[in-house]
Coordinates of C-alpha atoms in Angstrom, one line a residue:
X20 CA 71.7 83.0 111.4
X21 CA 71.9 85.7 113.7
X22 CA 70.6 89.1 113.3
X23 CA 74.2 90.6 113.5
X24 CA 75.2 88.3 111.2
X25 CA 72.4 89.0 108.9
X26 CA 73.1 93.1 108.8
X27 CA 77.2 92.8 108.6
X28 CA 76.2 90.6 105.3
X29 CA 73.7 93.3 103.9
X30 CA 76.9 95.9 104.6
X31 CA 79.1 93.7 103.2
X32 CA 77.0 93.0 99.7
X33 CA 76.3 96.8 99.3
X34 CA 79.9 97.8 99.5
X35 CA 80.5 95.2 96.9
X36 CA 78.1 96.1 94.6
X37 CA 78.7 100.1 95.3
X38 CA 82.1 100.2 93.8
X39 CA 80.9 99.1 90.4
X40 CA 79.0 102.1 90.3
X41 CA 81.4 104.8 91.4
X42 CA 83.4 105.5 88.3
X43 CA 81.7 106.7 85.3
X44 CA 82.7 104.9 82.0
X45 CA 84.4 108.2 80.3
X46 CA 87.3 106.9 82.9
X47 CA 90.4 103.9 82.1
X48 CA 92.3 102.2 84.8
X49 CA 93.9 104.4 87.3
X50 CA 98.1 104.9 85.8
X51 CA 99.0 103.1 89.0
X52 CA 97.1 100.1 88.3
X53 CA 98.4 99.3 84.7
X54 CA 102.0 98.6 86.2
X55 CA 100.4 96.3 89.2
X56 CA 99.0 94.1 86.4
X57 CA 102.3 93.8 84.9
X58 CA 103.8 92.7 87.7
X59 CA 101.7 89.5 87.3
X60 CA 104.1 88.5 84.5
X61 CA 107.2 89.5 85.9
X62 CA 107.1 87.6 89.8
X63 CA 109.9 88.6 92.2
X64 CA 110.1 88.8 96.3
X65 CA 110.4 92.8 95.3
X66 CA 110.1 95.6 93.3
X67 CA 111.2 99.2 92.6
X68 CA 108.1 100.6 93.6
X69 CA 106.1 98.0 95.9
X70 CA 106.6 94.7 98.1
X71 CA 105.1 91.5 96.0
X72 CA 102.0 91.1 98.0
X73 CA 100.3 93.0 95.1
X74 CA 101.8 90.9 91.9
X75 CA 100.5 88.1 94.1
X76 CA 96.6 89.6 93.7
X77 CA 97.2 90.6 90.2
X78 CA 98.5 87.2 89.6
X79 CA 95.0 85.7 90.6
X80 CA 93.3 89.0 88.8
X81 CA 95.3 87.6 85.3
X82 CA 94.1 83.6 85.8
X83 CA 90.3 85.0 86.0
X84 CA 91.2 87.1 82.6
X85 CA 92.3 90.1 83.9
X86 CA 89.1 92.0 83.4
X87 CA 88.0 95.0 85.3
X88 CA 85.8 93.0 87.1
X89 CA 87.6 91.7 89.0
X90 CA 90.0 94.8 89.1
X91 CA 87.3 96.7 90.8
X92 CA 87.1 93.8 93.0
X93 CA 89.8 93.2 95.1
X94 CA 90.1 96.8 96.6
X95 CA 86.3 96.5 97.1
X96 CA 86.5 92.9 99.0
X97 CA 89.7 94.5 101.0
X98 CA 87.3 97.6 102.2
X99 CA 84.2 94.7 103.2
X100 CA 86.7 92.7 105.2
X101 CA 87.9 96.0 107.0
X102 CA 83.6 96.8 108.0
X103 CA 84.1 93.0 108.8
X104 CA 87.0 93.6 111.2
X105 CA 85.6 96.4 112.7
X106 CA 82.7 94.9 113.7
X107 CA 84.3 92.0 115.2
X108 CA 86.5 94.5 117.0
X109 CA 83.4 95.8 118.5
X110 CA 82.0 92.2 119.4
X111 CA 85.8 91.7 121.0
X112 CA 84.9 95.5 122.9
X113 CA 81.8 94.3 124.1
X114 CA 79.9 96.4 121.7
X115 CA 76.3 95.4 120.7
X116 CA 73.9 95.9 117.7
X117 CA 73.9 99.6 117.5
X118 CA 77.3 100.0 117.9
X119 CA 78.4 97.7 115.3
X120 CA 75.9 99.4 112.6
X121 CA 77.2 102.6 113.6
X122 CA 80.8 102.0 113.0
X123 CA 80.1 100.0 109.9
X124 CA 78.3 102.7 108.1
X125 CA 81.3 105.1 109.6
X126 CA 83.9 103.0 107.4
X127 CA 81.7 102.4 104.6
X128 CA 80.4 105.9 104.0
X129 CA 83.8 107.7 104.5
X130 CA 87.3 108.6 102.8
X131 CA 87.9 104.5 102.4
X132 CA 85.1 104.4 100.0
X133 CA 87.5 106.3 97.9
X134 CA 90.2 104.1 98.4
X135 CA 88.7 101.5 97.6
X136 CA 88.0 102.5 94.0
X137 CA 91.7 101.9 93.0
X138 CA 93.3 98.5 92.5
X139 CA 96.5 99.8 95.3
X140 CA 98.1 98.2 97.7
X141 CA 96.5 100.6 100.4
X142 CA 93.4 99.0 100.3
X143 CA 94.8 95.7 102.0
X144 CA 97.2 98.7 103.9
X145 CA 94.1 99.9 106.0
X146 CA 93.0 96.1 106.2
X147 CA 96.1 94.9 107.7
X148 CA 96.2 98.0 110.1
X149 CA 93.0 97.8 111.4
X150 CA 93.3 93.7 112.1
X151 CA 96.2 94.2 113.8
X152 CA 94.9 96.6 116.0
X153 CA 92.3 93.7 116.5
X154 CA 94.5 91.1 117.0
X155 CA 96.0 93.4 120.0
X156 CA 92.6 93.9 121.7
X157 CA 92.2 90.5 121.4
X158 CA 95.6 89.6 123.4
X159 CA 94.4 92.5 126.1
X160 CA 91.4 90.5 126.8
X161 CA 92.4 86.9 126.7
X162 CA 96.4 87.0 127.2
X163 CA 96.3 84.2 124.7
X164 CA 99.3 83.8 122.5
X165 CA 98.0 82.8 119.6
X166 CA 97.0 86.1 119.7
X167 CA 100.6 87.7 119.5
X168 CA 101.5 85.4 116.9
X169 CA 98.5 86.1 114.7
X170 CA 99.3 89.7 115.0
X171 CA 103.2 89.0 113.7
X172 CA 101.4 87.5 110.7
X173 CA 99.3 90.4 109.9
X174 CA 102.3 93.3 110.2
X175 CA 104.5 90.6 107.8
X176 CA 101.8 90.4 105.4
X177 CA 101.2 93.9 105.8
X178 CA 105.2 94.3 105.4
X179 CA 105.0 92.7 102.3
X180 CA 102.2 95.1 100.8
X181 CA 103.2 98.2 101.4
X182 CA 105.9 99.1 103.5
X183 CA 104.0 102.1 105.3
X184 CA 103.1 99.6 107.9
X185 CA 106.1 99.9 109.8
X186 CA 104.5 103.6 111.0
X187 CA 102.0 100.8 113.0
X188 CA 104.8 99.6 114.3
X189 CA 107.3 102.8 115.2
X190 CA 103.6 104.1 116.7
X191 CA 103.3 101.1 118.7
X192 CA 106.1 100.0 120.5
X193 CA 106.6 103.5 122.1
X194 CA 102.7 103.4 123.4
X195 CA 103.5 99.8 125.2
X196 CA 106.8 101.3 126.9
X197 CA 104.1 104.1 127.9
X198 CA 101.5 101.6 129.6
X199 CA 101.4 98.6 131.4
X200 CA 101.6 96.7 128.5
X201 CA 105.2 96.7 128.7
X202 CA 105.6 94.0 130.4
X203 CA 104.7 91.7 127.2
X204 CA 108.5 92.9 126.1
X205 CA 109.5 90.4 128.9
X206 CA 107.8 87.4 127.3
X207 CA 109.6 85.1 125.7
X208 CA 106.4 84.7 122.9
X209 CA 107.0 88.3 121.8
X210 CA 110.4 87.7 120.6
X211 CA 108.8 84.2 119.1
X212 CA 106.3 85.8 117.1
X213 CA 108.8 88.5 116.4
X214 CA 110.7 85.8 115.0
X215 CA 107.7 84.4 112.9
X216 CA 107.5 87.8 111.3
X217 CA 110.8 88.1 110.3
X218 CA 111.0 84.9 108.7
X219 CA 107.5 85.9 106.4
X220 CA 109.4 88.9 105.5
X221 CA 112.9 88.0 105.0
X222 CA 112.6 86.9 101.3
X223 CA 111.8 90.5 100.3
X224 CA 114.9 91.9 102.8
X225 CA 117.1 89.9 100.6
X226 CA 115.6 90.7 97.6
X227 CA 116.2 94.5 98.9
X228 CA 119.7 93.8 99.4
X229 CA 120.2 91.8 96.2
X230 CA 118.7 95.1 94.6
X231 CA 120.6 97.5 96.4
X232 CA 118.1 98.5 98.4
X233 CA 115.8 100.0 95.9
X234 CA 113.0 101.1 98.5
X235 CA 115.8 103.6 99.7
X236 CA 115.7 105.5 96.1
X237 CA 112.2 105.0 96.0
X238 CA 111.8 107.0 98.8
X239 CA 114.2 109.4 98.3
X240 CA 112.6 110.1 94.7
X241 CA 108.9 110.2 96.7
X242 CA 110.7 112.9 98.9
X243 CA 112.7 114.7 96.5
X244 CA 109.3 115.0 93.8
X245 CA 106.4 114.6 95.8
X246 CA 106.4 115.1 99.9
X247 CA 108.2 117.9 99.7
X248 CA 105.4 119.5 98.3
X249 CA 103.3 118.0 101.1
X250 CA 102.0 120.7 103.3
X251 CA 101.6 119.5 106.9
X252 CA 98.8 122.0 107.7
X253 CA 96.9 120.3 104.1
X254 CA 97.8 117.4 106.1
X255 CA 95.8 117.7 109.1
X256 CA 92.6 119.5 107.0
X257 CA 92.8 116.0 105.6
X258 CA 92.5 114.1 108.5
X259 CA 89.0 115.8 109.6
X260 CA 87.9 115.6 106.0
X261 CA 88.3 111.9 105.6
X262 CA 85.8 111.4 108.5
X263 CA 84.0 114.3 108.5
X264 CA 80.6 112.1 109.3
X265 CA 81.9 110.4 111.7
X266 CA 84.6 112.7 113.4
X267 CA 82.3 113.0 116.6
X268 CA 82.7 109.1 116.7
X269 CA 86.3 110.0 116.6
X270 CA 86.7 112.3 119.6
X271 CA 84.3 110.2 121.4
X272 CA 86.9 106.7 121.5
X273 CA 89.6 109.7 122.7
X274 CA 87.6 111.2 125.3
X275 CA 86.9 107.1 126.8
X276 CA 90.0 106.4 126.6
X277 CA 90.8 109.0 128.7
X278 CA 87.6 109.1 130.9
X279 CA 86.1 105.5 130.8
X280 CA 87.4 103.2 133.0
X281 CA 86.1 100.0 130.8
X282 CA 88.8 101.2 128.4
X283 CA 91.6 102.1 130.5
X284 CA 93.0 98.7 129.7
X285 CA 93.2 100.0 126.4
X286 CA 94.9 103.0 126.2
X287 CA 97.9 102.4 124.8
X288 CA 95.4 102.9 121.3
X289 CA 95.8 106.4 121.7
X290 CA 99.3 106.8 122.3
X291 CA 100.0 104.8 119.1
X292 CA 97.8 106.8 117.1
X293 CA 99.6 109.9 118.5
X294 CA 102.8 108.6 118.1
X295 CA 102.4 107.3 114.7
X296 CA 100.4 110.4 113.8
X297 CA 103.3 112.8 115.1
X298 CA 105.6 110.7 112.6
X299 CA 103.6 111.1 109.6
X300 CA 103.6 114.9 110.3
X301 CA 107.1 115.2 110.9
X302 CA 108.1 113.2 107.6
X303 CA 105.5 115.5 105.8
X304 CA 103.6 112.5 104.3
X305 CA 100.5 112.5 102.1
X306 CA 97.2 112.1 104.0
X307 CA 96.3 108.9 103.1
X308 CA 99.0 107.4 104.2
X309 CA 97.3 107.8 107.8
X310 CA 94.1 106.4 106.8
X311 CA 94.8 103.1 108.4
X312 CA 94.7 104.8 112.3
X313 CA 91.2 105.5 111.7
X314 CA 88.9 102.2 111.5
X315 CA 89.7 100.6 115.1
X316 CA 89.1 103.7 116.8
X317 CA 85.7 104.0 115.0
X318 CA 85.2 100.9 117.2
X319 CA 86.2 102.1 120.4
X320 CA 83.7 105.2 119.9
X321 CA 81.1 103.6 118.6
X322 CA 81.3 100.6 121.8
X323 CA 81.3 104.9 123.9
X324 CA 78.5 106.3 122.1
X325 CA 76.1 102.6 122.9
X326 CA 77.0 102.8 126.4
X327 CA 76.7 106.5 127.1
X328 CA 73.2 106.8 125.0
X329 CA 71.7 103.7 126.4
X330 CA 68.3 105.2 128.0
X331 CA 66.7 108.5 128.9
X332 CA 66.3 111.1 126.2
X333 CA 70.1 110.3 125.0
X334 CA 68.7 106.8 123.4
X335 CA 66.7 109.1 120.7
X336 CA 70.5 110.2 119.3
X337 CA 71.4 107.1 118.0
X338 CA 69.2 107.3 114.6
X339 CA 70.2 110.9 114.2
X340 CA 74.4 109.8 114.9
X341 CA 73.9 107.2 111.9
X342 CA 71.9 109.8 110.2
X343 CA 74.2 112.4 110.6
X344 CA 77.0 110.4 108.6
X345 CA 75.0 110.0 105.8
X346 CA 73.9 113.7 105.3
X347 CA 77.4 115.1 105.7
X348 CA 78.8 112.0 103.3
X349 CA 76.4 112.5 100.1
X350 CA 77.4 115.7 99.1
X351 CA 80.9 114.4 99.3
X352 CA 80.3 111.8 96.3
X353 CA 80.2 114.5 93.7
X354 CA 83.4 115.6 94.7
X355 CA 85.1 113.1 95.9
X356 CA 84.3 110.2 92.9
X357 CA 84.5 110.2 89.4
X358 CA 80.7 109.5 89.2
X359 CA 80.5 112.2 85.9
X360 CA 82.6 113.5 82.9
X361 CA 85.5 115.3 83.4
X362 CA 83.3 118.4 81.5
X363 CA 80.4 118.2 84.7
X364 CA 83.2 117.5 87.1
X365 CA 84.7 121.2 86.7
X366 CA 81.3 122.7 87.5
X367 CA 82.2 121.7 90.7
X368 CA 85.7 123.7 90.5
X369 CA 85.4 125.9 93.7
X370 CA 84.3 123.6 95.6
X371 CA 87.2 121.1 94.9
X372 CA 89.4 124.0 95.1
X373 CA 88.3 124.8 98.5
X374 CA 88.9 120.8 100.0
X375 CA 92.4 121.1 98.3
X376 CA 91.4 118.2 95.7
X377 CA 92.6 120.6 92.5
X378 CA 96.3 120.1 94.5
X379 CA 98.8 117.6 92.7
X380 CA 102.1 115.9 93.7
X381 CA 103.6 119.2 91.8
X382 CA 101.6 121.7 94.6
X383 CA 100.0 123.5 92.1
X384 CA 95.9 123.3 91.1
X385 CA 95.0 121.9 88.1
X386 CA 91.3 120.9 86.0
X387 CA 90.7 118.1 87.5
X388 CA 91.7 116.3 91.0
X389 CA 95.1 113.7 90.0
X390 CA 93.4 110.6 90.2
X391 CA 90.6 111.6 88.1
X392 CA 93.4 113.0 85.2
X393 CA 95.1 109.9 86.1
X394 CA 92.1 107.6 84.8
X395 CA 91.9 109.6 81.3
X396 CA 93.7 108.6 78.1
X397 CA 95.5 105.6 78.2
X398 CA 93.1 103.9 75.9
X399 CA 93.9 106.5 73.5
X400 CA 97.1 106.2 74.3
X401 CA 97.2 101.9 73.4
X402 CA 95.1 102.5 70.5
X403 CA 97.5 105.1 68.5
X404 CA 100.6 102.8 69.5
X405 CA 98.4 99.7 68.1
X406 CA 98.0 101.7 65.0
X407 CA 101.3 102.6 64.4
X408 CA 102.8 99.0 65.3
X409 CA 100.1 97.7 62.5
X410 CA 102.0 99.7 59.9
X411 CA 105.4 97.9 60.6
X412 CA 106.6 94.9 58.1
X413 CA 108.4 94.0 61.0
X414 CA 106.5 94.5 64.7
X415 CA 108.8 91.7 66.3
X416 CA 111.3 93.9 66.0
X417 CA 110.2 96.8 67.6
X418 CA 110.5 98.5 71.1
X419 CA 107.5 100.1 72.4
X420 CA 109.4 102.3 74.9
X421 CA 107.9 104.6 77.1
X422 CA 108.2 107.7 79.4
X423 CA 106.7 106.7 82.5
X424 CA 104.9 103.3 83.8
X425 CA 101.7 104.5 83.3
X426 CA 102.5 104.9 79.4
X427 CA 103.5 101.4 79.4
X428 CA 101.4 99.6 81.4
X429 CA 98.4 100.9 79.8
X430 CA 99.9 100.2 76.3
X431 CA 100.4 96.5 77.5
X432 CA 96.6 96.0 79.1
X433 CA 94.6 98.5 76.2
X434 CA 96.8 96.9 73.1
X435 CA 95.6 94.1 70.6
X436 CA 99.2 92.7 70.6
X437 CA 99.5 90.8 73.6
X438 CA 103.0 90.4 73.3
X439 CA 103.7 94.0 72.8
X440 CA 105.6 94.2 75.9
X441 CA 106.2 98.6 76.4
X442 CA 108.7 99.0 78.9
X443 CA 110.2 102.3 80.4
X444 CA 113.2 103.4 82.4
X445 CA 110.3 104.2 84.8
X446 CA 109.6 102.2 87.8
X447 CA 109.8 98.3 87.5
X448 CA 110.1 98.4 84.0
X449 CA 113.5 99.2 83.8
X450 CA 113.9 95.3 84.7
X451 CA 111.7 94.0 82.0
X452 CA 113.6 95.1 78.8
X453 CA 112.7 92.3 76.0
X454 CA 116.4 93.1 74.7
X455 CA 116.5 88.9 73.8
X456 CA 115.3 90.2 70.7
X457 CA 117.3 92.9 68.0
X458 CA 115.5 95.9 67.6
X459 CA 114.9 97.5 64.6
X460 CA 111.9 99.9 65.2
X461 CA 111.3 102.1 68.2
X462 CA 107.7 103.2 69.0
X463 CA 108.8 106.0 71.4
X464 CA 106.0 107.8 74.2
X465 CA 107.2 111.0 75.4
X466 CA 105.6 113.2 77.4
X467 CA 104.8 117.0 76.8
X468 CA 107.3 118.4 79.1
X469 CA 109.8 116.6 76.9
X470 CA 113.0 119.0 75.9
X471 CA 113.5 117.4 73.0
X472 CA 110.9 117.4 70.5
X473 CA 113.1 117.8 67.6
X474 CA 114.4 114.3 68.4
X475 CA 117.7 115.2 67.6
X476 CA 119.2 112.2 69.1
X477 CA 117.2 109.9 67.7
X478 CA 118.1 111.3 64.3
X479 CA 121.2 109.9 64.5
X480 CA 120.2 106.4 65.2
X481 CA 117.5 105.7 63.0
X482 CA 116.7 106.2 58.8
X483 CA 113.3 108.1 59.4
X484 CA 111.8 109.8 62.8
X485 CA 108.1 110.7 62.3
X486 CA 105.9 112.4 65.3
X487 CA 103.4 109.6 64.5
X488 CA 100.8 111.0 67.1
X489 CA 99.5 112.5 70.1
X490 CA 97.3 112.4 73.1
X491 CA 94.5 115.1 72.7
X492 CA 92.5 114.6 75.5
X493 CA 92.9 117.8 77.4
X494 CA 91.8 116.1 80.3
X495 CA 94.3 113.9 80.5
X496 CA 97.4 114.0 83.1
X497 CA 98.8 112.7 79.4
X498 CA 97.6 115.7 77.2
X499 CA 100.0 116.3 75.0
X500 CA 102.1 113.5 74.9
X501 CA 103.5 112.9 71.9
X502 CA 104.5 108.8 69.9
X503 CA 107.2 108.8 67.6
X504 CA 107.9 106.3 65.4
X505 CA 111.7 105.5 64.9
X506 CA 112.4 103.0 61.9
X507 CA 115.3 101.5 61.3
X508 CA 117.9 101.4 63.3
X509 CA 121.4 102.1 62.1
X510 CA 123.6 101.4 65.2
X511 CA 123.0 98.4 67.4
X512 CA 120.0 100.0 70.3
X513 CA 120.4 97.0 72.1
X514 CA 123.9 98.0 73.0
X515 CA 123.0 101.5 73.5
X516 CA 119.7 100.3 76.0
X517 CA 122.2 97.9 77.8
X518 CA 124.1 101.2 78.4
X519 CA 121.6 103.4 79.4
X520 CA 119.8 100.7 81.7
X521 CA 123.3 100.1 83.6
X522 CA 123.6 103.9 83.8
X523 CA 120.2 104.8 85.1
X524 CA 120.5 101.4 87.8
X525 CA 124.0 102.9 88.9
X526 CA 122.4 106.7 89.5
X527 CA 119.9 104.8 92.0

């Protein structure tokens, strides 16, 4: 085996094994993941929220027993085979040793570290971004085909993971008009491979269109709630922050492509990263969603930094440029990670304050930064409902029914009752209603922001309302959220859930 080989292994194994170390056990599942597990048992070519790609991984997540293990894992082996990519990328640039550990320990000791924590779809997003930015280096240097086909596979699969990979694409195509590249628009294999892709991805387009197009209100709702609050200067601090280590890496592939004639051939890079950047910005999305511009061009000044420090006194920087990603990136773990309690997290405050991490979706600062708060008392949350749904004579009769997704999918991963099936008129659950059954009992999660605590509705419909419980950990997004337990009914709630599901489908 070859020493490359050897070393991309060792990078590979410790980025691996890192992850399971990065969240202390005072935190549950991220809210986002509990409703990508769930989608294991409810398969479709679609969802409200997501493509199916990620069903698909939580499908093979639920045959190996749906653990955390292998929760952790996925994300983790999605952030290995990007260092993989990468360094293949710089083999493809005719990069050598140096240069590949250089832009390895870039990617692995930077913002997708972070990503990687969470079982997301934008794991596999920054995967699929940076291999097709491989597959396109690849067709530069051999004009193969293969090569244009192999990249229509990646942006389908990508397509059908999370649809922010079309800002690849709307990035791209103006960058080729831009460059001599152009001329692939005049083969008859683009349009073929154009073709392949469309095919991959048109049982999801249908499934849109079945749906009404459901990415549309998805998007809208993302807008109206959360981007709007997106501030496009927080946006750009973002960008520097994610690679702080490695940002000279950065504006070293910029200044080759403008000033080194072995990458001339290859500068339609940086017009797609400008273009697509410039989009981001104007749409006033969150940073992250840029994250995925960032790997190939760590190749591309890494290949720079090789050639342009290959002898004299200049060869003596290339310990220190490894070195200098390292320094800058451990102080970044004890704000960036969940490596402590909530409690040792906020001795921290300023500091998080200052990088913007305090900032939620709402713009405002809060305790702790959202993912963190987002990781905090769901297994309350599934234990108090358990308790509650023990006390029933008649639990196969009763809706657990919920405020938001993260409610219940955390209620159907924490819970004893495997079958307990919480849904919500939140997300994907709105689909998933077990209303086969009559329902006698409601086990109802509100939120603290609710405006009616009194459950005066409720009071019509059912013999006894009791606040049964509430969520006390104040570091929890959920603090405060309250369970109510409804017992029988005295009007027919299937009918009136029918009616409210058809509503709330016909307002999106």
């Amino acid at each position: 085996m070859k020493k490359s080989t050897v070393i991309l292994w060792m990078f590979i194994i410790v980025k691996l094994v890192a992850h399971y170390f990065l969240i202390n056990p005072a935190y549950d599942l991220h809210r986002d993941e509990y409703l990508h597990l769930d989608q294991a048992k409810h398969l479709a070519w679609g969802f409200e929220s997501v493509p199916p790609f990620t069903s698909w991984i939580s499908l093979i997540i639920l045959y190996l027993g749906d653990g955390v293990f292998w929760i952790k894992f996925f994300p983790a082996l999605f952030g290995a085979l990007t260092i993989a990519v990468v360094w293949k990328s710089v083999e493809a640039l005719k990069g050598n040793l140096f240069a590949m550990i250089l832009s390895a320990t870039a990617i692995l000791f930077s913002v997708i570290l972070r990503l990687n924590i969470l079982y997301q779809p934008n794991s596999f997003d920054v995967l699929c971004w940076t291999t097709f930015y491989f597959t396109i280096i690849k067709y530069i240097n051999s004009q193969h085909r293969k090569w244009l086909y192999y990249a229509a596979v990646v942006i389908a699969i990508g397509f059908l993971n999370k649809y922010n990979i079309l800002f690849l694409v709307m990035g791209m195509l103006p960058a080729l008009l831009l460059t001599e590249h152009r001329k692939i628009l005049l083969r008859k294999q683009f349009y073929f491979a154009l073709g392949i892709a469309l095919l991959i991805v048109l049982p999801n387009l249908v499934w849109q269109y079945r749906h009404g197009f459901p990415v549309v209100h998805h998007m809208k709702t993302l807008a109206d709630t959360q981007l709007v609050n997106v501030n496009r200067s927080d946006f750009l601090k973002e960008q520097v922050l994610y690679f702080l280590g490695s940002l000279y890496i950065l504006i070293a592939a910029f200044y080759a492509f403008l000033f080194y004639p072995p990458f001339k051939q290859y500068r339609l890079f940086g017009w797609s990263f400008l273009f697509s950047l410039l989009i981001f910005i104007f749409l006033k999305a969150k940073g992250y969603y840029a994250i995925g511009l960032y790997p190939i061009f760590i190749s591309f000044g890494a290949v720079y930094l090789e050639q342009a420090w290959k002898s004299g006194w200049k060869f003596y920087l290339r310990p220190v440029a490894i070195l200098v990603i390292l320094v800058v990136f451990i102080p970044m773990l004890k704000l960036a990670f969940p490596l402590v309690p909530p409690a040792d997290i906020q001795r921290n405050e300023k500091a998080l304050k200052d990088f913007g991490m305090l900032r939620w979706e709402d713009g405002k600062d809060h305790a702790l930064p959202q993912d963190f708060a987002d990781m905090r008392g769901w297994k309350e949350l599934a234990h108090k409902t358990d308790s509650i749904f023990a006390s029933l004579n008649a639990p196969e009769n009763t809706l657990v029914l919920c405020d938001n997704y993260g409610q219940a999918g955390a209620i159907n991963y924490y819970s004893k009752y495997k079958d307990i099936q919480a849904v919500s008129m939140n997300a994907d659950y709105i689909n998933w209603f077990p209303l086969q059954k009559e329902i006698k009992h409601v086990v109802l999660v509100q939120e603290s922001s609710d405006d009616d605590p009194g459950r005066k509705r409720e009071r019509t419909l059912f013999k006894s309302v009791l606040l049964a419980g509430q969520i006390e950990d104040q570091y929890a997004r959920e603090y405060g959220t309250k369970i109510y337990l409804l017992k029988d009914a005295l009007t027919s709630i299937n009918k009136i859930l029918e009616d409210e599901i058809a509503k709330e489908k016909m307002n999106q």
